[in-house]
Amino acid sequence: MTAPVLLIPTAPHADNIAIINIDNPPVNALSHAVRQGVVEAITEAEQNKNIEAIVIYCQGKTFIAGADIKEFGKTPKEPHLPDVLQRINQCNKPIIAALFGSVLGGGFELALACHYRVAVRGTKLGLPEVTLGLIPGAGGTQLLPRIAGVKLALTMITSGKPQKVEQLEDYGIIDFLISANNSNKDHLLTETILFTKQLLEKNQTSKIISQQPMALNDEKKQAAQVLCQQFRDKSAKKSRGQQAPQSAINSIENSFTLPLNEAMEKEREYFVACRGSAQSRAMRHAFFAEKTAAKLIHSGEIKSTPTEIESVAVIGAGTMGGGIAMCFANAGINVTLLEMSQNNLTKGINAIAKRYQQAEKRGIINNQQVNQCMALITGTCDYQDLDQVDLVVEAAFETMAVKQQIFSQLDKMCKPEAILASNTSYLDIDEIAKATRRPEKIVGMHFFSPANIMKLLEVVATKYTDTQTLTTAMTLGKKMGKISVAVKVCYGFVGNRMYACYGREANMLLLEGATPQQIDNAMVQWGMAMGPLAVNDMSGIDIGYQARKENTARPDDPCYFAAADILVEHGRLGQKTNVGFYQYDEQTNKRSPDDAAIKLIRTHAAKLEIKQRSDISDEEIQQRLIFALINEGAYILEENIASRASDIDAIWLNGYGFPRYLGGPMCYADEIGLEKVVATIKKFQRQAGNTYWQVAPLLEKLLAQDKKLTQ
Ligand code: T1G
């Protein structure tokens, strides 16, 4: 393994300029070896009298993209990053950072510790630590306010969102912005060396940000404190329940209320506290869960390279079909939208145009991009027009007969190598595959509504799907910016199968006497984005009702989703009928409790002879819904419907609003301990007296072996 850091004593055409060359693929993360190598290279350069300046340059696709997240959780080894940045600061020769790619976290902090920064256009600068439950831990909360002001520091650090150097030109962070774009890296080295030569010729004194005073007069200090409080309030809503943004704001406030060395010590203290927190463990798990999910587990089969997908078709121009068509257009792929009637097709395309206009109004997309995307979408009512597409996604009516008819038609009309995918949420894709002569090319691509917003894509392998097809669908998902997770066929695949258990318990609690608002408030309090019953009202209670009617394997239990069913049978479908579990104002769509719904449920519970309880606590609600998820997830793992516990977490984080700072249901189970999970499930089994609470054998087995679900 070659050393990731090398000192090149003389740069091309510049004998007095050295290069610290970093080569630590894939993102030049600041591993221990890199940190040590940089310190050693600086010491060596200082001792070489011919060297008058030093350029820090990286190989690969990006400048340093941050600390090595894989090292967190292990015993930190010196030199720690703050020591490295201190070393840069103290160097008696100017150090210039040559920036490109994604300069994130510790990479950006290292650049700020350098004396100068040169970048190519398109370079992204960011401090994304809060997305990992951390705060910048090597001076970022002190250096960025000094060079760019408190407001930009608060914005970038609490959001974690990177910004392009072009957007930051007025802040003086970059000393020389090269006209070449991100891809032209060699140009970057040449220009940086030229820039450094000019520095030396001008004998320019080094500019050290940490030595720049942060002296704000009383008026400005007060204004900055007001700003910090505004960001505290905003983060408390936007990043509800998360500690890191609040710690980051406190550290930024220290940048103008404490002397630098005290503020740096505080920053390190807050960083170490965050790094050791359960929230950061969960968010780091989430980060790697999403990366790992993209990797197919090949049971002995050879890996396949994905087929290049240049043109696709979507069958059905309804809400889902339209959203899916937008996903492809947004990724720059030609998409043909097929509907059975011109009227429905026109309606569908108009609806897409409206969604793009709304996105443009919100500043998410500009008009040129809207036009580019719309130009990629064409409509047809004729299957003949699909004869050259590389892949089709069917998003038609959710009945097996309709889908088998469509796939049979597609099989006849599309070229033999075309992949045919179904967006079905529940139906057995093995059965759909049988309606074709190409079962190996049939796959599920299950998008989540709204398809153009939700990041999750469940890629469902039938028992016939070949590796090439699966790999292509997974890669296509990543190209659309989705978190693709490979799963197998069962009723509801992974997400919806687990969601059915979550909804089952919510319904049982309603029949036992809890109100919709009590259940929803308990789950929002626990950390979910929305309560299950409000979600059900939003998507339409009749959708699940219809699916349960179609589901021949539904439990033979009159109580199963009985609360939802009784509402549907009384015409209460949710928001679309202004009444469901709640009532909705016809003008404002504002949700409010509805005694009529509660009365209907109570009456039905009496018919089912369900004992009413007045002692249902929020904790019981939270445990019954969340432990139902965990238990079903364990069954899913045992049946190999999902390959990894972390895949299940990636699904719940990106498709169902599971709080990221809890890492997903399987990560959460490990964090609270399987002993508590199993004991509580057994308690519910005794209390409910039904078959729903059989502890998954995998949980018992892992508990007996003192192992975790996510290790
Ligand atoms: N550490 C370790 N591995 C990393 C990594 C990191 N920081 N970033 C990426 N990887 C791995 C990733 O797991 C994958 O591995 C491979 O690199 C390619 O990633 C002290 C404390 C840089 C925009 O949060 O945002 O600095 O799956 O598929 O799409 O204050 O990676 O191939 O085995 O995402 O081109 C702050 C996180 C750390 C950056 C590139 N930095 N990374 O995207 O590639 S905390 C981050 C990203 C910190 C300081 C604090 C992206 C990317 P594998 P990829 P990509």
PDB file of C-alpha atoms and ligand atoms in Angstrom, residues 26-27 29 61 65-70 72 81 102 104-106 109 128-129 132 134-138 271 287-288 291 295 478, ligand 1:
ATOM      1  CA  PRO A  26     -11.903   7.305  -3.479  1.00  0.00           C
ATOM      2  CA  VAL A  27     -12.353  10.805  -1.973  1.00  0.00           C
ATOM      3  CA  ALA A  29     -10.550  11.372   3.083  1.00  0.00           C
ATOM      4  CA  LYS A  61     -11.982  13.003  -8.526  1.00  0.00           C
ATOM      5  CA  ALA A  65     -13.857  15.454   0.946  1.00  0.00           C
ATOM      6  CA  GLY A  66     -13.594  15.362   4.713  1.00  0.00           C
ATOM      7  CA  ALA A  67     -12.498  13.320   7.689  1.00  0.00           C
ATOM      8  CA  ASP A  68     -12.501   9.545   7.182  1.00  0.00           C
ATOM      9  CA  ILE A  69     -15.975   8.695   8.501  1.00  0.00           C
ATOM     10  CA  LYS A  70     -14.911   5.043   8.763  1.00  0.00           C
ATOM     11  CA  PHE A  72     -15.260   7.467  13.793  1.00  0.00           C
ATOM     12  CA  LEU A  81      -7.046  17.139  12.419  1.00  0.00           C
ATOM     13  CA  SER A 102     -16.291  18.445  -3.415  1.00  0.00           C
ATOM     14  CA  LEU A 104     -16.198  19.136   2.302  1.00  0.00           C
ATOM     15  CA  GLY A 105     -15.891  19.027   6.081  1.00  0.00           C
ATOM     16  CA  GLY A 106     -12.297  18.620   7.190  1.00  0.00           C
ATOM     17  CA  GLU A 109     -11.329  23.318   7.087  1.00  0.00           C
ATOM     18  CA  PRO A 128     -21.926  18.800   5.885  1.00  0.00           C
ATOM     19  CA  GLU A 129     -21.084  17.593   9.377  1.00  0.00           C
ATOM     20  CA  LEU A 132     -23.686  13.014  10.261  1.00  0.00           C
ATOM     21  CA  LEU A 134     -21.521  16.207  14.003  1.00  0.00           C
ATOM     22  CA  ILE A 135     -20.289  19.776  13.878  1.00  0.00           C
ATOM     23  CA  PRO A 136     -17.141  21.005  12.098  1.00  0.00           C
ATOM     24  CA  GLY A 137     -14.423  19.794  14.496  1.00  0.00           C
ATOM     25  CA  ALA A 138     -11.283  21.452  13.130  1.00  0.00           C
ATOM     26  CA  PHE A 271     -17.517  18.033  18.408  1.00  0.00           C
ATOM     27  CA  PHE A 287     -24.736   7.365   5.429  1.00  0.00           C
ATOM     28  CA  PHE A 288     -23.074   3.978   4.936  1.00  0.00           C
ATOM     29  CA  LYS A 291     -23.880   3.533   0.071  1.00  0.00           C
ATOM     30  CA  LYS A 295     -23.993  -2.787  -3.905  1.00  0.00           C
ATOM     31  CA  LYS A 478     -28.755   6.083  -8.911  1.00  0.00           C
TER      32      LYS A 478
HETATM   33  N1  T1G B   1     -15.039   9.052   4.696  1.00  0.00           N
HETATM   34  C1  T1G B   1     -14.933   7.773   4.314  1.00  0.00           C
HETATM   35  N2  T1G B   1     -15.468   7.280   3.161  1.00  0.00           N
HETATM   36  C2  T1G B   1     -16.125   8.156   2.377  1.00  0.00           C
HETATM   37  C3  T1G B   1     -16.278   9.520   2.720  1.00  0.00           C
HETATM   38  C4  T1G B   1     -15.692   9.958   3.941  1.00  0.00           C
HETATM   39  N3  T1G B   1     -15.756  11.227   4.320  1.00  0.00           N
HETATM   40  N4  T1G B   1     -17.001  10.112   1.722  1.00  0.00           N
HETATM   41  C5  T1G B   1     -17.268   9.173   0.818  1.00  0.00           C
HETATM   42  N5  T1G B   1     -16.754   8.000   1.200  1.00  0.00           N
HETATM   43  C6  T1G B   1     -16.804   6.736   0.456  1.00  0.00           C
HETATM   44  C7  T1G B   1     -18.227   6.252   0.246  1.00  0.00           C
HETATM   45  O1  T1G B   1     -18.661   5.522   1.379  1.00  0.00           O
HETATM   46  C8  T1G B   1     -18.048   5.384  -0.989  1.00  0.00           C
HETATM   47  O2  T1G B   1     -17.408   4.194  -0.532  1.00  0.00           O
HETATM   48  C9  T1G B   1     -17.002   6.121  -1.803  1.00  0.00           C
HETATM   49  O3  T1G B   1     -16.316   6.987  -0.866  1.00  0.00           O
HETATM   50  C10 T1G B   1     -17.576   6.964  -2.915  1.00  0.00           C
HETATM   51  O4  T1G B   1     -18.575   7.784  -2.296  1.00  0.00           O
HETATM   52  C11 T1G B   1     -13.342  17.035  10.874  1.00  0.00           C
HETATM   53  C12 T1G B   1     -15.662  15.768  11.274  1.00  0.00           C
HETATM   54  C13 T1G B   1     -17.621  13.249  -1.504  1.00  0.00           C
HETATM   55  C14 T1G B   1     -19.744  14.070  -2.556  1.00  0.00           C
HETATM   56  O5  T1G B   1     -19.613  14.122   4.899  1.00  0.00           O
HETATM   57  O6  T1G B   1     -20.689  13.566   0.315  1.00  0.00           O
HETATM   58  O7  T1G B   1     -14.956  16.056   7.915  1.00  0.00           O
HETATM   59  O8  T1G B   1     -19.178   2.583  -1.277  1.00  0.00           O
HETATM   60  O9  T1G B   1     -20.474   7.017  -3.785  1.00  0.00           O
HETATM   61  O10 T1G B   1     -21.239  10.045  -5.358  1.00  0.00           O
HETATM   62  O11 T1G B   1     -14.923  18.736  10.796  1.00  0.00           O
HETATM   63  O12 T1G B   1     -19.099  10.745  -1.006  1.00  0.00           O
HETATM   64  O13 T1G B   1     -17.156   3.028  -2.717  1.00  0.00           O
HETATM   65  O14 T1G B   1     -16.923   1.786  -0.529  1.00  0.00           O
HETATM   66  O15 T1G B   1     -20.687   9.060  -2.296  1.00  0.00           O
HETATM   67  O16 T1G B   1     -18.880  10.747  -6.082  1.00  0.00           O
HETATM   68  C15 T1G B   1     -17.473  15.324   6.121  1.00  0.00           C
HETATM   69  C16 T1G B   1     -19.360  12.581   2.564  1.00  0.00           C
HETATM   70  C17 T1G B   1     -16.966  14.240   6.999  1.00  0.00           C
HETATM   71  C18 T1G B   1     -18.528  13.835   2.787  1.00  0.00           C
HETATM   72  C19 T1G B   1     -18.638  11.991  -3.385  1.00  0.00           C
HETATM   73  N6  T1G B   1     -17.528  14.886   4.725  1.00  0.00           N
HETATM   74  N7  T1G B   1     -19.196  12.101   1.204  1.00  0.00           N
HETATM   75  O17 T1G B   1     -19.846  11.512  -3.894  1.00  0.00           O
HETATM   76  O18 T1G B   1     -19.168   9.092  -4.328  1.00  0.00           O
HETATM   77  S1  T1G B   1     -16.982  14.711   8.706  1.00  0.00           S
HETATM   78  C20 T1G B   1     -18.611  14.283   4.234  1.00  0.00           C
HETATM   79  C21 T1G B   1     -19.942  12.636   0.182  1.00  0.00           C
HETATM   80  C22 T1G B   1     -15.721  15.859   8.808  1.00  0.00           C
HETATM   81  C23 T1G B   1     -14.509  17.580  10.124  1.00  0.00           C
HETATM   82  C24 T1G B   1     -15.655  16.643  10.086  1.00  0.00           C
HETATM   83  C25 T1G B   1     -19.739  12.005  -1.158  1.00  0.00           C
HETATM   84  C26 T1G B   1     -18.925  12.846  -2.149  1.00  0.00           C
HETATM   85  P1  T1G B   1     -17.683   2.806  -1.317  1.00  0.00           P
HETATM   86  P2  T1G B   1     -19.842   8.204  -3.168  1.00  0.00           P
HETATM   87  P3  T1G B   1     -19.839  10.348  -5.013  1.00  0.00           P
END
